[in-house]
CSV table of C-alpha atoms and ligand atoms in Angstrom, one decimal:
chain,number,residue,atom,x,y,z
A,243,UNK,CA,-56.5,7.1,9.9
A,244,UNK,CA,-55.5,4.1,7.8
A,245,UNK,CA,-51.8,4.2,7.0
A,246,UNK,CA,-50.6,3.3,3.5
A,247,UNK,CA,-49.9,-0.4,3.1
A,248,UNK,CA,-47.0,-1.7,1.0
A,249,UNK,CA,-47.5,-4.4,-1.5
A,250,UNK,CA,-47.5,-8.0,-0.3
A,251,UNK,CA,-44.0,-9.4,0.2
A,252,UNK,CA,-42.3,-6.0,1.0
A,253,UNK,CA,-42.5,-6.4,4.8
A,254,UNK,CA,-41.2,-10.0,4.5
A,255,UNK,CA,-37.9,-8.5,3.3
A,256,UNK,CA,-35.0,-8.6,5.8
A,257,UNK,CA,-33.1,-5.4,4.8
A,258,UNK,CA,-29.7,-6.1,3.4
A,259,UNK,CA,-27.0,-5.5,6.0
A,260,UNK,CA,-23.8,-4.5,4.3
A,261,UNK,CA,-20.3,-5.1,5.5
A,262,UNK,CA,-19.3,-2.9,8.5
A,263,UNK,CA,-16.7,-0.2,8.0
A,264,UNK,CA,-16.2,0.9,11.6
A,265,UNK,CA,-14.4,-0.6,14.6
A,266,UNK,CA,-14.9,1.6,17.7
A,267,UNK,CA,-11.7,2.1,19.7
A,268,UNK,CA,-9.3,0.3,17.3
A,269,UNK,CA,-6.2,2.2,16.4
A,270,UNK,CA,-6.3,1.1,12.8
A,271,UNK,CA,-9.4,-0.2,11.0
A,272,UNK,CA,-9.0,-2.8,8.3
A,273,UNK,CA,-12.2,-3.4,6.3
A,274,UNK,CA,-12.4,-6.9,5.1
A,275,UNK,CA,-16.1,-7.2,5.0
A,276,UNK,CA,-17.3,-6.1,1.6
A,277,UNK,CA,-15.0,-7.9,-0.9
A,278,UNK,CA,-13.5,-4.5,-2.1
A,279,UNK,CA,-10.1,-4.5,-3.6
A,280,UNK,CA,-7.3,-3.6,-1.2
A,281,UNK,CA,-5.4,-1.9,-4.0
A,282,UNK,CA,-8.0,0.9,-4.4
A,283,UNK,CA,-9.1,2.3,-7.7
A,284,UNK,CA,-6.9,2.7,-10.7
A,285,UNK,CA,-5.1,6.1,-10.6
A,286,UNK,CA,-6.5,6.6,-14.1
A,287,UNK,CA,-10.0,6.3,-12.7
A,288,UNK,CA,-9.3,8.8,-10.0
A,289,UNK,CA,-8.0,11.3,-12.6
A,290,UNK,CA,-11.0,10.8,-14.9
A,291,UNK,CA,-13.3,11.2,-11.9
A,292,UNK,CA,-11.7,14.4,-10.7
A,293,UNK,CA,-11.6,15.9,-14.2
A,294,UNK,CA,-15.4,15.7,-14.2
A,295,UNK,CA,-15.9,17.8,-11.1
A,296,UNK,CA,-16.5,21.1,-13.0
A,297,UNK,CA,-19.2,19.5,-15.1
A,298,UNK,CA,-21.5,18.2,-12.4
A,299,UNK,CA,-24.4,20.3,-13.7
A,300,UNK,CA,-24.6,18.2,-16.8
A,301,UNK,CA,-26.8,15.1,-17.1
A,302,UNK,CA,-24.9,12.0,-17.9
A,303,UNK,CA,-25.2,10.2,-21.3
A,304,UNK,CA,-28.3,8.1,-20.7
A,305,UNK,CA,-27.1,5.5,-23.1
A,306,UNK,CA,-23.7,5.0,-21.6
A,307,UNK,CA,-22.5,4.8,-25.2
A,308,UNK,CA,-18.8,5.3,-24.7
A,309,UNK,CA,-18.7,3.1,-21.6
A,310,UNK,CA,-20.6,0.3,-23.4
A,311,UNK,CA,-18.2,0.6,-26.3
A,312,UNK,CA,-15.2,0.4,-24.0
A,313,UNK,CA,-16.6,-2.7,-22.2
A,314,UNK,CA,-17.4,-4.3,-25.6
A,315,UNK,CA,-13.8,-3.7,-26.8
A,316,UNK,CA,-12.2,-4.9,-23.6
A,317,UNK,CA,-14.2,-8.1,-23.3
A,318,UNK,CA,-14.7,-8.8,-27.0
A,319,UNK,CA,-18.5,-8.3,-26.8
A,320,UNK,CA,-21.3,-6.6,-28.7
A,321,UNK,CA,-22.0,-3.1,-27.3
A,322,UNK,CA,-25.7,-3.3,-28.4
A,323,UNK,CA,-26.2,-6.2,-25.9
A,324,UNK,CA,-24.8,-4.3,-22.9
A,325,UNK,CA,-27.0,-2.4,-20.5
A,326,UNK,CA,-25.3,-0.5,-17.7
A,327,UNK,CA,-26.7,0.0,-14.2
A,328,UNK,CA,-26.1,1.6,-10.9
A,329,UNK,CA,-24.2,-1.4,-9.6
A,330,UNK,CA,-25.1,-4.9,-10.7
A,331,UNK,CA,-27.6,-4.8,-7.8
A,332,UNK,CA,-29.8,-2.4,-9.9
A,333,UNK,CA,-29.6,-4.8,-12.9
A,334,UNK,CA,-30.6,-7.8,-10.7
A,335,UNK,CA,-33.6,-5.8,-9.4
A,336,UNK,CA,-34.6,-4.6,-12.9
A,337,UNK,CA,-34.4,-8.1,-14.3
A,338,UNK,CA,-36.6,-9.5,-11.6
A,339,UNK,CA,-39.0,-6.6,-11.9
A,340,UNK,CA,-39.2,-7.2,-15.6
A,341,UNK,CA,-39.6,-11.0,-15.6
A,342,UNK,CA,-41.2,-12.0,-12.3
A,343,UNK,CA,-44.1,-10.9,-10.1
A,344,UNK,CA,-46.7,-12.2,-7.7
A,345,UNK,CA,-47.2,-15.9,-8.1
A,346,UNK,CA,-43.9,-16.4,-9.8
A,347,UNK,CA,-40.8,-18.1,-8.4
A,348,UNK,CA,-37.2,-16.9,-8.6
A,349,UNK,CA,-34.8,-19.7,-8.0
A,350,UNK,CA,-31.3,-19.4,-6.4
A,351,UNK,CA,-29.0,-21.6,-4.5
A,352,UNK,CA,-29.2,-21.9,-0.7
A,353,UNK,CA,-26.3,-19.7,0.0
A,354,UNK,CA,-26.6,-17.5,-3.1
A,355,UNK,CA,-26.1,-13.7,-3.1
A,356,UNK,CA,-28.8,-12.2,-0.8
A,357,UNK,CA,-30.0,-9.6,-3.3
A,358,UNK,CA,-31.8,-12.3,-5.3
A,359,UNK,CA,-34.4,-13.1,-2.6
A,360,UNK,CA,-34.6,-9.5,-1.6
A,361,UNK,CA,-35.3,-8.2,-5.1
A,362,UNK,CA,-37.7,-11.1,-5.7
A,363,UNK,CA,-39.8,-10.2,-2.6
A,364,UNK,CA,-39.7,-6.5,-3.6
A,365,UNK,CA,-41.6,-7.5,-6.8
A,366,UNK,CA,-44.1,-9.8,-4.9
A,367,UNK,CA,-42.4,-12.9,-6.4
A,368,UNK,CA,-41.4,-15.9,-4.3
A,369,UNK,CA,-37.7,-16.7,-3.9
A,370,UNK,CA,-37.0,-20.4,-3.8
A,371,UNK,CA,-33.7,-21.7,-2.4
A,372,UNK,CA,-32.3,-24.9,-3.9
A,373,UNK,CA,-30.0,-27.0,-1.7
A,374,UNK,CA,-26.3,-26.9,-2.4
A,375,UNK,CA,-23.7,-29.7,-2.4
A,376,UNK,CA,-20.7,-28.8,-0.3
A,377,UNK,CA,-21.5,-25.1,-0.4
A,378,UNK,CA,-21.6,-25.2,-4.1
A,379,UNK,CA,-24.4,-24.8,-6.6
A,380,UNK,CA,-25.9,-28.3,-7.2
A,381,UNK,CA,-27.3,-28.3,-10.8
A,382,UNK,CA,-29.5,-31.4,-10.2
A,383,UNK,CA,-30.9,-30.0,-7.0
A,384,UNK,CA,-31.5,-26.7,-8.8
A,385,UNK,CA,-33.4,-28.4,-11.6
A,386,UNK,CA,-35.5,-30.4,-9.2
A,387,UNK,CA,-36.7,-27.2,-7.7
A,388,UNK,CA,-38.0,-25.9,-11.0
A,389,UNK,CA,-41.8,-25.7,-11.1
A,390,UNK,CA,-44.4,-24.3,-13.6
A,391,UNK,CA,-44.1,-21.0,-11.7
A,392,UNK,CA,-40.3,-20.6,-12.1
A,393,UNK,CA,-39.5,-17.6,-14.2
A,394,UNK,CA,-35.8,-17.0,-13.4
A,395,UNK,CA,-32.8,-18.8,-12.0
A,396,UNK,CA,-29.9,-16.9,-10.5
A,397,UNK,CA,-26.4,-18.4,-10.2
A,398,UNK,CA,-23.6,-16.3,-8.8
A,399,UNK,CA,-20.4,-17.8,-10.3
A,400,UNK,CA,-18.2,-17.6,-8.3
A,401,UNK,CA,-20.7,-17.4,-5.5
A,402,UNK,CA,-20.7,-14.9,-2.7
A,403,UNK,CA,-20.3,-15.7,0.1
A,404,UNK,CA,-19.1,-19.3,-0.4
A,405,UNK,CA,-16.4,-18.6,-3.0
A,406,UNK,CA,-17.3,-21.8,-4.9
A,407,UNK,CA,-17.9,-21.9,-8.6
A,408,UNK,CA,-19.4,-24.3,-11.2
A,409,UNK,CA,-17.8,-25.2,-14.5
A,410,UNK,CA,-18.9,-24.0,-17.9
A,411,UNK,CA,-20.1,-27.6,-18.5
A,412,UNK,CA,-22.3,-27.5,-15.4
A,413,UNK,CA,-23.7,-24.1,-16.4
A,414,UNK,CA,-24.6,-25.6,-19.8
A,415,UNK,CA,-26.2,-28.6,-18.1
A,416,UNK,CA,-28.3,-26.2,-16.0
A,417,UNK,CA,-29.4,-24.2,-19.0
A,418,UNK,CA,-30.2,-27.3,-21.0
A,419,UNK,CA,-32.3,-28.7,-18.1
A,420,UNK,CA,-34.4,-25.5,-17.7
A,421,UNK,CA,-37.5,-24.7,-19.7
A,422,UNK,CA,-36.7,-22.3,-22.6
A,423,UNK,CA,-38.9,-19.6,-21.2
A,424,UNK,CA,-37.0,-19.5,-17.8
A,425,UNK,CA,-34.4,-16.8,-17.8
A,426,UNK,CA,-31.0,-17.9,-16.4
A,427,UNK,CA,-29.0,-15.0,-14.9
A,428,UNK,CA,-25.3,-15.7,-14.4
A,429,UNK,CA,-23.9,-13.2,-11.9
A,430,UNK,CA,-20.2,-13.1,-12.6
A,431,UNK,CA,-19.3,-10.2,-10.2
A,432,UNK,CA,-16.0,-11.9,-9.3
A,433,UNK,CA,-15.1,-13.3,-12.8
A,434,UNK,CA,-11.9,-11.3,-13.2
A,435,UNK,CA,-10.4,-13.1,-10.2
A,436,UNK,CA,-10.9,-16.6,-11.6
A,437,UNK,CA,-8.2,-18.4,-13.5
A,438,UNK,CA,-9.5,-21.9,-14.0
A,439,UNK,CA,-9.6,-23.7,-17.3
A,440,UNK,CA,-13.1,-25.0,-16.8
A,441,UNK,CA,-14.5,-21.6,-15.9
A,442,UNK,CA,-16.2,-19.0,-18.1
A,443,UNK,CA,-18.1,-15.9,-17.1
A,444,UNK,CA,-21.0,-16.7,-19.4
A,445,UNK,CA,-20.8,-14.3,-22.4
A,446,UNK,CA,-20.8,-17.2,-24.9
A,447,UNK,CA,-24.0,-18.6,-23.4
A,448,UNK,CA,-25.6,-15.2,-23.6
A,449,UNK,CA,-24.8,-15.0,-27.3
A,450,UNK,CA,-25.8,-18.6,-28.0
A,451,UNK,CA,-29.5,-18.1,-27.3
A,452,UNK,CA,-32.2,-15.7,-26.0
A,453,UNK,CA,-32.6,-16.9,-22.4
A,454,UNK,CA,-29.3,-16.2,-20.6
A,455,UNK,CA,-28.1,-12.9,-19.1
A,456,UNK,CA,-24.7,-12.3,-17.5
A,457,UNK,CA,-24.2,-9.5,-15.0
A,458,UNK,CA,-20.8,-7.9,-14.1
A,459,UNK,CA,-19.6,-5.2,-11.8
A,460,UNK,CA,-16.9,-2.5,-11.5
A,461,UNK,CA,-17.2,-2.8,-7.7
A,462,UNK,CA,-14.8,-5.6,-7.2
A,463,UNK,CA,-11.5,-5.9,-9.1
A,464,UNK,CA,-11.9,-2.5,-10.8
A,465,UNK,CA,-12.2,-0.8,-7.4
A,466,UNK,CA,-15.1,1.5,-8.1
A,467,UNK,CA,-17.7,0.3,-5.5
A,468,UNK,CA,-18.4,3.8,-4.3
A,469,UNK,CA,-19.5,4.9,-7.8
A,470,UNK,CA,-22.1,2.1,-8.2
A,471,UNK,CA,-21.4,0.7,-11.7
A,472,UNK,CA,-22.4,-2.6,-13.2
A,473,UNK,CA,-23.4,-4.0,-16.5
A,474,UNK,CA,-25.5,-6.8,-18.0
A,475,UNK,CA,-24.8,-8.7,-21.2
A,476,UNK,CA,-28.1,-9.7,-22.7
A,477,UNK,CA,-30.0,-11.2,-25.5
A,478,UNK,CA,-31.3,-8.2,-27.6
A,479,UNK,CA,-34.9,-8.6,-26.4
A,480,UNK,CA,-33.7,-8.6,-22.8
A,481,UNK,CA,-31.6,-5.5,-23.4
A,482,UNK,CA,-34.6,-3.8,-24.9
A,483,UNK,CA,-36.7,-4.7,-21.8
A,484,UNK,CA,-34.0,-3.3,-19.4
A,485,UNK,CA,-33.7,-0.1,-21.4
A,486,UNK,CA,-37.5,0.4,-21.1
A,487,UNK,CA,-37.6,-0.1,-17.3
A,488,UNK,CA,-34.4,1.6,-16.2
A,489,UNK,CA,-34.2,5.2,-15.2
A,490,UNK,CA,-33.1,7.4,-18.1
A,491,UNK,CA,-29.9,8.5,-16.3
A,492,UNK,CA,-29.3,5.5,-14.1
A,493,UNK,CA,-25.5,5.7,-14.3
A,494,UNK,CA,-23.8,8.8,-13.2
A,495,UNK,CA,-21.3,10.7,-15.4
A,496,UNK,CA,-18.5,10.2,-12.9
A,497,UNK,CA,-19.2,6.5,-12.8
A,498,UNK,CA,-19.1,6.3,-16.6
A,499,UNK,CA,-15.9,8.2,-17.0
A,500,UNK,CA,-14.1,6.4,-14.2
A,501,UNK,CA,-15.3,3.1,-15.5
A,502,UNK,CA,-13.9,3.7,-19.0
A,503,UNK,CA,-10.5,4.7,-17.4
A,504,UNK,CA,-10.5,1.6,-15.2
A,505,UNK,CA,-11.0,-0.6,-18.3
A,506,UNK,CA,-8.0,0.9,-19.9
A,507,UNK,CA,-5.7,0.3,-16.9
A,508,UNK,CA,-4.9,-3.3,-17.6
A,509,UNK,CA,-1.8,-3.3,-15.3
A,510,UNK,CA,-3.9,-2.3,-12.3
A,511,UNK,CA,-6.3,-5.2,-12.7
A,512,UNK,CA,-3.3,-7.5,-13.3
A,513,UNK,CA,-1.8,-6.3,-10.0
A,514,UNK,CA,-5.0,-7.0,-8.1
A,515,UNK,CA,-5.3,-10.4,-9.6
A,516,UNK,CA,-1.7,-11.3,-8.9
A,517,UNK,CA,-2.0,-10.0,-5.3
A,518,UNK,CA,-5.1,-12.2,-4.8
A,519,UNK,CA,-3.4,-15.2,-6.3
A,520,UNK,CA,-0.8,-15.0,-3.5
A,521,UNK,CA,-2.8,-14.0,-0.5
A,522,UNK,CA,-6.0,-16.0,-1.0
A,523,UNK,CA,-4.1,-19.4,-0.8
A,524,UNK,CA,-1.9,-18.0,2.0
A,525,UNK,CA,-4.9,-17.0,4.1
A,526,UNK,CA,-6.6,-20.4,3.4
A,527,UNK,CA,-3.4,-22.2,4.6
A,528,UNK,CA,-3.1,-20.1,7.7
A,529,UNK,CA,-6.6,-20.5,8.9
A,530,UNK,CA,-6.5,-24.2,8.2
A,531,UNK,CA,-3.3,-24.4,10.3
A,532,UNK,CA,-5.3,-22.7,13.1
A,533,UNK,CA,-7.8,-25.6,13.0
A,534,UNK,CA,-10.5,-23.8,11.1
A,535,UNK,CA,-12.2,-24.8,7.8
A,536,UNK,CA,-11.4,-22.7,4.8
A,537,UNK,CA,-13.9,-23.3,2.0
A,538,UNK,CA,-12.2,-23.4,-1.4
A,539,UNK,CA,-12.6,-20.0,-3.0
A,540,UNK,CA,-11.9,-18.6,-6.4
A,541,UNK,CA,-13.0,-15.1,-5.5
A,542,UNK,CA,-11.2,-12.4,-3.5
A,543,UNK,CA,-12.6,-13.6,-0.2
A,544,UNK,CA,-12.6,-16.7,2.0
A,545,UNK,CA,-15.5,-18.3,3.9
A,546,UNK,CA,-14.0,-19.6,7.2
A,547,UNK,CA,-16.0,-22.1,9.3
A,548,UNK,CA,-15.7,-22.2,13.0
A,549,UNK,CA,-16.8,-25.0,15.4
A,550,UNK,CA,-20.2,-23.3,15.8
A,551,UNK,CA,-22.0,-20.0,15.7
A,552,UNK,CA,-20.8,-18.9,19.2
A,553,UNK,CA,-17.2,-19.6,18.1
A,554,UNK,CA,-17.6,-17.5,15.0
A,555,UNK,CA,-19.3,-14.7,16.9
A,556,UNK,CA,-16.4,-14.7,19.5
A,557,UNK,CA,-13.8,-14.6,16.7
A,558,UNK,CA,-15.7,-11.8,15.0
A,559,UNK,CA,-15.7,-9.8,18.2
A,560,UNK,CA,-12.0,-10.5,18.9
A,561,UNK,CA,-11.0,-9.4,15.4
A,562,UNK,CA,-13.1,-6.3,15.6
A,563,UNK,CA,-11.4,-5.3,18.9
A,564,UNK,CA,-8.1,-5.5,17.0
A,565,UNK,CA,-9.6,-3.4,14.1
A,566,UNK,CA,-10.3,-6.2,11.6
A,567,UNK,CA,-13.8,-6.1,10.3
A,568,UNK,CA,-14.8,-9.5,8.9
A,569,UNK,CA,-18.3,-10.3,7.6
A,570,UNK,CA,-20.7,-12.1,9.9
A,571,UNK,CA,-22.7,-14.7,8.0
A,572,UNK,CA,-25.9,-15.1,10.0
A,573,UNK,CA,-27.9,-13.4,7.2
A,574,UNK,CA,-26.7,-16.0,4.8
A,575,UNK,CA,-27.8,-18.9,7.1
A,576,UNK,CA,-24.1,-19.6,7.9
A,577,UNK,CA,-23.8,-18.3,11.5
A,578,UNK,CA,-20.8,-20.6,12.1
A,579,UNK,CA,-18.8,-18.9,9.4
A,580,UNK,CA,-17.1,-15.6,8.8
A,581,UNK,CA,-16.3,-14.2,5.4
A,582,UNK,CA,-12.9,-12.5,5.1
A,583,UNK,CA,-11.9,-10.3,2.1
A,584,UNK,CA,-8.3,-10.6,0.9
A,585,UNK,CA,-6.5,-7.4,2.0
A,586,UNK,CA,-3.0,-6.1,1.8
A,587,UNK,CA,-0.1,-8.2,3.0
A,588,UNK,CA,0.3,-6.6,6.4
A,589,UNK,CA,-3.5,-6.7,6.9
A,590,UNK,CA,-3.6,-10.4,6.2
A,591,UNK,CA,-0.7,-11.1,8.5
A,592,UNK,CA,-2.2,-8.9,11.2
A,593,UNK,CA,-5.6,-10.6,10.9
A,594,UNK,CA,-4.1,-14.1,11.2
A,595,UNK,CA,-2.0,-13.0,14.2
A,596,UNK,CA,-5.2,-11.6,15.8
A,597,UNK,CA,-7.1,-14.8,15.1
A,598,UNK,CA,-4.3,-16.9,16.4
A,599,UNK,CA,-4.1,-14.8,19.6
A,600,UNK,CA,-7.8,-15.2,20.1
A,601,UNK,CA,-7.9,-19.0,19.4
A,602,UNK,CA,-4.8,-19.5,21.6
A,603,UNK,CA,-6.4,-17.6,24.4
A,604,UNK,CA,-9.6,-19.7,23.9
A,605,UNK,CA,-7.6,-22.9,24.0
A,606,UNK,CA,-5.8,-21.8,27.2
A,607,UNK,CA,-9.1,-21.2,28.8
A,608,UNK,CA,-10.5,-24.6,28.0
B,822,LIG,C1,-22.3,-12.1,-6.3
B,822,LIG,C2,-22.5,-10.6,-6.3
B,822,LIG,N1,-23.3,-10.1,-7.2
B,822,LIG,C3,-23.6,-8.7,-7.2
B,822,LIG,C4,-23.0,-7.9,-6.3
B,822,LIG,C5,-23.4,-6.4,-6.4
B,822,LIG,O1,-22.4,-5.7,-6.8
B,822,LIG,P1,-22.6,-4.2,-7.2
B,822,LIG,O2,-21.7,-3.4,-6.3
B,822,LIG,O3,-22.2,-4.1,-8.7
B,822,LIG,O4,-24.1,-3.8,-7.0
B,822,LIG,C6,-22.2,-8.4,-5.3
B,822,LIG,C7,-21.6,-7.5,-4.3
B,822,LIG,O5,-21.1,-7.9,-3.3
B,822,LIG,C8,-22.0,-9.8,-5.3
B,822,LIG,O6,-21.2,-10.3,-4.4
């Protein structure tokens, strides 16, 4: 019997390995591996979610009309240009499915978010990784990788896992250097954490033309990762395309109602941002004092570089033993690094103490 054969490219996919959530034997488990907010969801979201529990037999609003309206009001955007999805992962996949296929190239930066190459391969397209400069998107290198087969360019801004970002001017320079028919996708999953004058999430660039899309998520600062909720801000023609290819009920009703409530709780988001503004620089300072390299980050996570891959693996294991789950970076081609999400104060202090113990013990041995 001949077994069914998947389309070319599918078996080249290295399945995405998410951040771990378990540390066997540890008294207390601190998950710092998935860039989730340590403050949890807004109590307003929890209430809205719970209130829906007796209406689970009803299909959700397939248009996400109220949610799109709430997003539009909150961010000063046009609701008609918003398409919601089951996490921004789904929107990334739908965009690639719609605009690239076999023979086409999807460009991303060397240490860009892994779902770009994965989703490209799933559609039979070829992912192309452009070199970075100092773990940051290099616009010139990106442009030099554009070929006649390039259909889409993805920039995570800020980028996961490096934490780096490029300025609005650099984003414009990238757009201006790309052929008009190439779609630029600006993935601004961590936009709410950034407070830099030269940064913008990309909505203005979307509105200025017909070849830029911005994706956003409720998984990070809004604390709704479990519900899978993201949105794309699109030129009208791209929104039309996404609305044709998406499932008719691709966003659940609990996700919609919790998302609307989250948008209304400005204080909760402000608390998360203020917390990050304190503990991100604190963690960077502490790991630097331990002799490690902290890559400058504007997200809610820090990429920490060790002497080599073995040192990073040993630190990962030592942290895990103490219950701290960091994110190993081998899948991103950065085996000498760990990515650490900003947690609560005692979690950050505990993590640094654990790391210091490990590195101290290491030093004593050598
Ligand atoms: C840069 C970036 N884009 C998109 C996503 C996907 O987020 P979502 O939970 O909305 O699918 C992530 C998640 O970690 C991310 O880091």
